[in-house]
Amino acid sequence: MSKPVAMITGASRGIGKAIALHLAKRGYDLIITCRRSINELELVAEQVRNLDARCLEVPLDASDFEACKDFFTYILPKNYRHVDLLVNNAGVAYLGLLTDMSHKEWQQVIATNLDSLFNTCKFTVPMMVSQKSGNIINISSIWGNDGASCEVAYSASKGGVNSFTKALAKELAPSGIRVNAIACGAIDTEMNQWMTEEDRQSLTDEIGLGRLGKPEEIAKLVTFIASPEASYLTGQIITADGGM
């Protein structure tokens, strides 16, 4: 019996890497992608194979429609027949005043965080529809719910991710495909390495559980959402923020 196949974007580090390794432990074969950190992606792929899982690592800009089209048309079919779980994790942040942000920077955030979902779903959904099953999990943010000062573009893009998730869930439910999102709070990844110790403590003080989340905790939540135990769960934005 063949293993289920999961595709994870932005899998070279942080949350994406944790998801890849946890899914490999749970019996998935993997497709992992990233835009720039190719060496790190290859190291993740090696770790996945050490867990007795197949792994196809691909340098792919998920925000580039033509690149995604080429991947799903020419590369994927040579390696896998289907994708059972799609985890849209690729993301980028911008910290600063809106008036200081260039139009190019705005476009990059929106493309990376939101356009990428259209691109991957555009080509993955037909495979899932044909097999009448599948899971799509989008990694979002609490700032997509509430908005954050000095993170207007990021908040807007993640708000879009949340609405995208709810709408697509309704569209695909009759085909047996579930679509959900995880609105992450402050997770201890490279994305937060810019903070000073004072900034980090101030942020921690706002969290009910008194600590930042771990990438592995998000990975475990992804695995649960994709499991049969969560078979009635779709169209949900599940907040994982430690009581922030």
mmCIF file of C-alpha atoms in Angstrom:
data_model
loop_
_atom_site.group_PDB
_atom_site.id
_atom_site.type_symbol
_atom_site.label_atom_id
_atom_site.label_comp_id
_atom_site.label_asym_id
_atom_site.label_seq_id
_atom_site.Cartn_x
_atom_site.Cartn_y
_atom_site.Cartn_z
ATOM 1 C CA MET A 1 0.000 0.000 0.000
ATOM 2 C CA SER A 2 1.422 3.373 -1.003
ATOM 3 C CA LYS A 3 1.999 6.061 1.562
ATOM 4 C CA PRO A 4 0.044 9.340 1.553
ATOM 5 C CA VAL A 5 1.939 12.212 -0.033
ATOM 6 C CA ALA A 6 2.290 15.663 1.525
ATOM 7 C CA MET A 7 3.575 18.798 -0.187
ATOM 8 C CA ILE A 8 4.968 21.546 2.047
ATOM 9 C CA THR A 9 6.048 24.958 0.779
ATOM 10 C CA GLY A 10 8.643 26.958 2.679
ATOM 11 C CA ALA A 11 10.054 23.779 4.201
ATOM 12 C CA SER A 12 13.744 24.625 4.551
ATOM 13 C CA ARG A 13 13.513 25.775 8.169
ATOM 14 C CA GLY A 14 11.265 26.806 11.031
ATOM 15 C CA ILE A 15 7.651 25.670 10.976
ATOM 16 C CA GLY A 16 7.910 24.144 7.502
ATOM 17 C CA LYS A 17 10.887 21.994 8.460
ATOM 18 C CA ALA A 18 9.158 20.838 11.657
ATOM 19 C CA ILE A 19 6.044 19.905 9.683
ATOM 20 C CA ALA A 20 8.098 17.939 7.147
ATOM 21 C CA LEU A 21 9.915 15.908 9.781
ATOM 22 C CA HIS A 22 6.781 15.222 11.813
ATOM 23 C CA LEU A 23 4.798 14.084 8.772
ATOM 24 C CA ALA A 24 7.657 11.805 7.725
ATOM 25 C CA LYS A 25 7.538 10.195 11.169
ATOM 26 C CA ARG A 26 3.783 9.753 10.738
ATOM 27 C CA GLY A 27 4.085 7.784 7.509
ATOM 28 C CA TYR A 28 3.969 10.409 4.749
ATOM 29 C CA ASP A 29 6.170 10.656 1.692
ATOM 30 C CA LEU A 30 7.066 14.264 1.006
ATOM 31 C CA ILE A 31 7.484 17.012 -1.528
ATOM 32 C CA ILE A 32 9.260 19.971 0.040
ATOM 33 C CA THR A 33 9.977 23.328 -1.556
ATOM 34 C CA CYS A 34 11.576 26.672 -0.848
ATOM 35 C CA ARG A 35 12.588 29.712 -2.835
ATOM 36 C CA ARG A 36 16.125 30.516 -1.706
ATOM 37 C CA SER A 37 17.575 28.297 1.036
ATOM 38 C CA ILE A 38 18.344 25.344 -1.218
ATOM 39 C CA ASN A 39 21.211 23.958 0.873
ATOM 40 C CA GLU A 40 19.019 23.975 3.972
ATOM 41 C CA LEU A 41 16.211 22.296 2.015
ATOM 42 C CA GLU A 42 18.565 19.497 0.966
ATOM 43 C CA LEU A 43 19.522 18.942 4.595
ATOM 44 C CA VAL A 44 15.846 18.625 5.514
ATOM 45 C CA ALA A 45 15.365 16.136 2.671
ATOM 46 C CA GLU A 46 18.259 14.062 4.005
ATOM 47 C CA GLN A 47 16.677 14.014 7.460
ATOM 48 C CA VAL A 48 13.355 12.958 5.938
ATOM 49 C CA ARG A 49 14.977 10.052 4.080
ATOM 50 C CA ASN A 50 16.650 8.964 7.301
ATOM 51 C CA LEU A 51 13.108 8.527 8.625
ATOM 52 C CA ASP A 52 12.400 5.996 5.835
ATOM 53 C CA ALA A 53 10.252 8.368 3.806
ATOM 54 C CA ARG A 54 10.588 9.336 0.168
ATOM 55 C CA CYS A 55 11.353 12.994 -0.417
ATOM 56 C CA LEU A 56 11.385 15.214 -3.474
ATOM 57 C CA GLU A 57 13.062 18.531 -2.711
ATOM 58 C CA VAL A 58 12.452 21.294 -5.249
ATOM 59 C CA PRO A 59 13.672 24.889 -5.477
ATOM 60 C CA LEU A 60 10.338 26.536 -6.234
ATOM 61 C CA ASP A 61 9.005 30.046 -5.824
ATOM 62 C CA ALA A 62 5.404 29.254 -4.916
ATOM 63 C CA SER A 63 4.410 32.843 -5.743
ATOM 64 C CA ASP A 64 5.479 32.357 -9.388
ATOM 65 C CA PHE A 65 2.539 30.967 -11.350
ATOM 66 C CA GLU A 66 4.546 29.786 -14.355
ATOM 67 C CA ALA A 67 7.104 28.064 -12.127
ATOM 68 C CA CYS A 68 4.304 26.252 -10.316
ATOM 69 C CA LYS A 69 2.677 25.295 -13.601
ATOM 70 C CA ASP A 70 5.938 23.780 -14.855
ATOM 71 C CA PHE A 71 6.462 21.897 -11.600
ATOM 72 C CA PHE A 72 3.004 20.345 -11.527
ATOM 73 C CA THR A 73 3.033 19.618 -15.265
ATOM 74 C CA TYR A 74 6.507 18.185 -15.760
ATOM 75 C CA ILE A 75 8.277 17.407 -12.470
ATOM 76 C CA LEU A 76 5.607 16.124 -10.080
ATOM 77 C CA PRO A 77 4.160 13.431 -12.416
ATOM 78 C CA LYS A 78 7.606 11.853 -12.783
ATOM 79 C CA ASN A 79 7.785 11.310 -9.030
ATOM 80 C CA TYR A 80 4.264 11.093 -7.581
ATOM 81 C CA ARG A 81 0.800 10.380 -8.912
ATOM 82 C CA HIS A 82 -1.059 12.495 -6.400
ATOM 83 C CA VAL A 83 -0.879 14.884 -3.454
ATOM 84 C CA ASP A 84 -3.003 13.993 -0.438
ATOM 85 C CA LEU A 85 -2.019 16.866 1.843
ATOM 86 C CA LEU A 86 -0.970 20.364 0.816
ATOM 87 C CA VAL A 87 0.549 22.587 3.497
ATOM 88 C CA ASN A 88 0.934 26.189 2.350
ATOM 89 C CA ASN A 89 3.617 27.437 4.707
ATOM 90 C CA ALA A 90 5.739 29.757 2.532
ATOM 91 C CA GLY A 91 5.626 33.248 3.967
ATOM 92 C CA VAL A 92 7.479 36.505 4.400
ATOM 93 C CA ALA A 93 7.040 39.407 6.804
ATOM 94 C CA TYR A 94 7.691 43.147 6.613
ATOM 95 C CA LEU A 95 8.122 45.244 9.734
ATOM 96 C CA GLY A 96 7.780 49.000 9.323
ATOM 97 C CA LEU A 97 5.429 51.876 8.652
ATOM 98 C CA LEU A 98 3.156 51.555 5.642
ATOM 99 C CA THR A 99 4.371 54.921 4.360
ATOM 100 C CA ASP A 100 7.965 53.637 4.376
ATOM 101 C CA MET A 101 7.069 50.527 2.410
ATOM 102 C CA SER A 102 7.758 50.469 -1.321
ATOM 103 C CA HIS A 103 5.239 49.158 -3.806
ATOM 104 C CA LYS A 104 7.659 46.357 -4.686
ATOM 105 C CA GLU A 105 7.880 45.301 -1.028
ATOM 106 C CA TRP A 106 4.090 45.334 -0.762
ATOM 107 C CA GLN A 107 3.773 43.161 -3.843
ATOM 108 C CA GLN A 108 6.369 40.701 -2.548
ATOM 109 C CA VAL A 109 4.522 40.168 0.730
ATOM 110 C CA ILE A 110 1.139 39.732 -0.957
ATOM 111 C CA ALA A 111 2.565 37.427 -3.639
ATOM 112 C CA THR A 112 4.503 35.235 -1.229
ATOM 113 C CA ASN A 113 1.807 34.967 1.415
ATOM 114 C CA LEU A 114 -1.361 34.931 -0.700
ATOM 115 C CA ASP A 115 -0.714 34.431 -4.431
ATOM 116 C CA SER A 116 1.195 31.264 -3.570
ATOM 117 C CA LEU A 117 -2.011 29.695 -2.227
ATOM 118 C CA PHE A 118 -3.791 30.276 -5.519
ATOM 119 C CA ASN A 119 -0.880 28.779 -7.453
ATOM 120 C CA THR A 120 -0.495 25.597 -5.421
ATOM 121 C CA CYS A 121 -4.228 25.007 -5.001
ATOM 122 C CA LYS A 122 -4.897 25.659 -8.684
ATOM 123 C CA PHE A 123 -2.860 22.590 -9.599
ATOM 124 C CA THR A 124 -3.348 20.411 -6.517
ATOM 125 C CA VAL A 125 -7.119 20.600 -6.215
ATOM 126 C CA PRO A 126 -7.894 18.731 -9.490
ATOM 127 C CA MET A 127 -5.856 15.752 -8.227
ATOM 128 C CA MET A 128 -7.753 15.773 -4.950
ATOM 129 C CA VAL A 129 -11.123 16.128 -6.666
ATOM 130 C CA SER A 130 -10.379 13.120 -8.873
ATOM 131 C CA GLN A 131 -9.716 10.947 -5.818
ATOM 132 C CA LYS A 132 -12.571 12.507 -3.795
ATOM 133 C CA SER A 133 -10.319 13.208 -0.853
ATOM 134 C CA GLY A 134 -7.575 15.522 0.323
ATOM 135 C CA ASN A 135 -6.484 18.074 2.866
ATOM 136 C CA ILE A 136 -5.259 21.642 2.449
ATOM 137 C CA ILE A 137 -3.804 23.391 5.486
ATOM 138 C CA ASN A 138 -2.730 27.022 5.251
ATOM 139 C CA ILE A 139 -0.335 28.470 7.800
ATOM 140 C CA SER A 140 -1.734 31.845 8.772
ATOM 141 C CA SER A 141 -1.236 34.263 11.668
ATOM 142 C CA ILE A 142 -3.169 35.819 14.511
ATOM 143 C CA TRP A 143 -2.433 39.151 12.835
ATOM 144 C CA GLY A 144 -4.659 38.020 9.998
ATOM 145 C CA ASN A 145 -7.482 38.083 12.549
ATOM 146 C CA ASP A 146 -6.684 41.285 14.428
ATOM 147 C CA GLY A 147 -4.079 43.241 12.451
ATOM 148 C CA ALA A 148 -0.734 44.447 13.783
ATOM 149 C CA SER A 149 0.720 47.944 13.805
ATOM 150 C CA CYS A 150 3.727 48.239 11.481
ATOM 151 C CA GLU A 151 2.755 44.966 9.791
ATOM 152 C CA VAL A 152 -0.047 46.154 7.518
ATOM 153 C CA ALA A 153 0.957 44.129 4.457
ATOM 154 C CA TYR A 154 1.567 40.980 6.478
ATOM 155 C CA SER A 155 -1.745 41.372 8.316
ATOM 156 C CA ALA A 156 -3.609 42.017 5.063
ATOM 157 C CA SER A 157 -2.070 38.983 3.390
ATOM 158 C CA LYS A 158 -2.885 36.679 6.298
ATOM 159 C CA GLY A 159 -6.413 38.061 6.490
ATOM 160 C CA GLY A 160 -6.660 37.081 2.851
ATOM 161 C CA VAL A 161 -5.366 33.605 3.691
ATOM 162 C CA ASN A 162 -8.142 33.214 6.252
ATOM 163 C CA SER A 163 -10.894 34.244 3.831
ATOM 164 C CA PHE A 164 -9.354 32.119 1.084
ATOM 165 C CA THR A 165 -9.455 29.145 3.457
ATOM 166 C CA LYS A 166 -13.103 29.599 4.423
ATOM 167 C CA ALA A 167 -14.276 30.116 0.846
ATOM 168 C CA LEU A 168 -12.316 27.229 -0.651
ATOM 169 C CA ALA A 169 -13.514 24.933 2.118
ATOM 170 C CA LYS A 170 -17.123 25.558 1.083
ATOM 171 C CA GLU A 171 -16.237 25.052 -2.575
ATOM 172 C CA LEU A 172 -14.454 21.743 -2.033
ATOM 173 C CA ALA A 173 -16.494 20.137 0.759
ATOM 174 C CA PRO A 174 -18.805 18.305 -1.681
ATOM 175 C CA SER A 175 -15.710 16.641 -3.141
ATOM 176 C CA GLY A 176 -14.562 15.328 0.223
ATOM 177 C CA ILE A 177 -11.684 17.795 0.502
ATOM 178 C CA ARG A 178 -11.092 19.650 3.743
ATOM 179 C CA VAL A 179 -9.473 23.103 3.935
ATOM 180 C CA ASN A 180 -8.347 24.671 7.206
ATOM 181 C CA ALA A 181 -5.825 27.213 8.460
ATOM 182 C CA ILE A 182 -3.712 27.607 11.566
ATOM 183 C CA ALA A 183 -3.417 31.168 12.860
ATOM 184 C CA CYS A 184 -0.059 31.048 14.596
ATOM 185 C CA GLY A 185 0.929 33.364 17.396
ATOM 186 C CA ALA A 186 4.551 34.021 18.324
ATOM 187 C CA ILE A 187 6.479 30.922 17.315
ATOM 188 C CA ASP A 188 10.162 30.561 18.140
ATOM 189 C CA THR A 189 11.656 30.524 14.618
ATOM 190 C CA GLU A 190 14.286 32.367 12.610
ATOM 191 C CA MET A 191 11.636 34.922 11.646
ATOM 192 C CA ASN A 192 11.788 36.269 15.203
ATOM 193 C CA GLN A 193 15.565 36.391 15.523
ATOM 194 C CA TRP A 194 15.586 40.151 14.898
ATOM 195 C CA MET A 195 14.154 40.771 18.385
ATOM 196 C CA THR A 196 16.334 41.983 21.216
ATOM 197 C CA GLU A 197 16.147 40.161 24.535
ATOM 198 C CA GLU A 198 13.999 43.037 25.830
ATOM 199 C CA ASP A 199 11.637 42.717 22.850
ATOM 200 C CA ARG A 200 11.427 38.983 23.364
ATOM 201 C CA GLN A 201 10.587 39.329 27.044
ATOM 202 C CA SER A 202 7.972 41.981 26.318
ATOM 203 C CA LEU A 203 6.343 39.661 23.784
ATOM 204 C CA THR A 204 6.472 36.710 26.160
ATOM 205 C CA ASP A 205 4.745 38.780 28.843
ATOM 206 C CA GLU A 206 1.733 39.122 26.527
ATOM 207 C CA ILE A 207 1.332 35.360 26.163
ATOM 208 C CA GLY A 208 -0.888 33.587 28.671
ATOM 209 C CA LEU A 209 1.296 30.478 28.766
ATOM 210 C CA GLY A 210 4.371 32.633 29.325
ATOM 211 C CA ARG A 211 6.460 31.390 26.410
ATOM 212 C CA LEU A 212 6.785 31.377 22.638
ATOM 213 C CA GLY A 213 5.350 28.443 20.743
ATOM 214 C CA LYS A 214 7.533 25.703 19.287
ATOM 215 C CA PRO A 215 7.520 24.804 15.566
ATOM 216 C CA GLU A 216 6.980 21.184 16.568
ATOM 217 C CA GLU A 217 3.711 22.134 18.267
ATOM 218 C CA ILE A 218 2.385 23.555 14.997
ATOM 219 C CA ALA A 219 3.620 20.434 13.194
ATOM 220 C CA LYS A 220 1.643 18.199 15.549
ATOM 221 C CA LEU A 221 -1.450 20.333 15.007
ATOM 222 C CA VAL A 222 -1.064 20.013 11.224
ATOM 223 C CA THR A 223 -0.852 16.239 11.572
ATOM 224 C CA PHE A 224 -3.990 16.141 13.707
ATOM 225 C CA ILE A 225 -5.999 18.351 11.342
ATOM 226 C CA ALA A 226 -5.048 16.094 8.428
ATOM 227 C CA SER A 227 -5.940 12.918 10.319
ATOM 228 C CA PRO A 228 -9.221 10.957 10.218
ATOM 229 C CA GLU A 229 -9.840 12.056 13.818
ATOM 230 C CA ALA A 230 -10.525 15.567 12.449
ATOM 231 C CA SER A 231 -12.679 14.395 9.542
ATOM 232 C CA TYR A 232 -15.546 16.818 10.343
ATOM 233 C CA LEU A 233 -13.255 19.842 10.566
ATOM 234 C CA THR A 234 -13.210 22.178 7.562
ATOM 235 C CA GLY A 235 -13.316 25.907 6.882
ATOM 236 C CA GLN A 236 -11.778 26.674 10.271
ATOM 237 C CA ILE A 237 -9.113 29.155 11.320
ATOM 238 C CA ILE A 238 -7.575 27.422 14.315
ATOM 239 C CA THR A 239 -5.694 29.788 16.609
ATOM 240 C CA ALA A 240 -2.496 28.533 18.225
ATOM 241 C CA ASP A 241 -1.132 31.461 20.216
ATOM 242 C CA GLY A 242 -0.658 30.272 23.794
ATOM 243 C CA GLY A 243 -3.417 32.571 25.034
ATOM 244 C CA MET A 244 -1.948 35.785 23.621
#
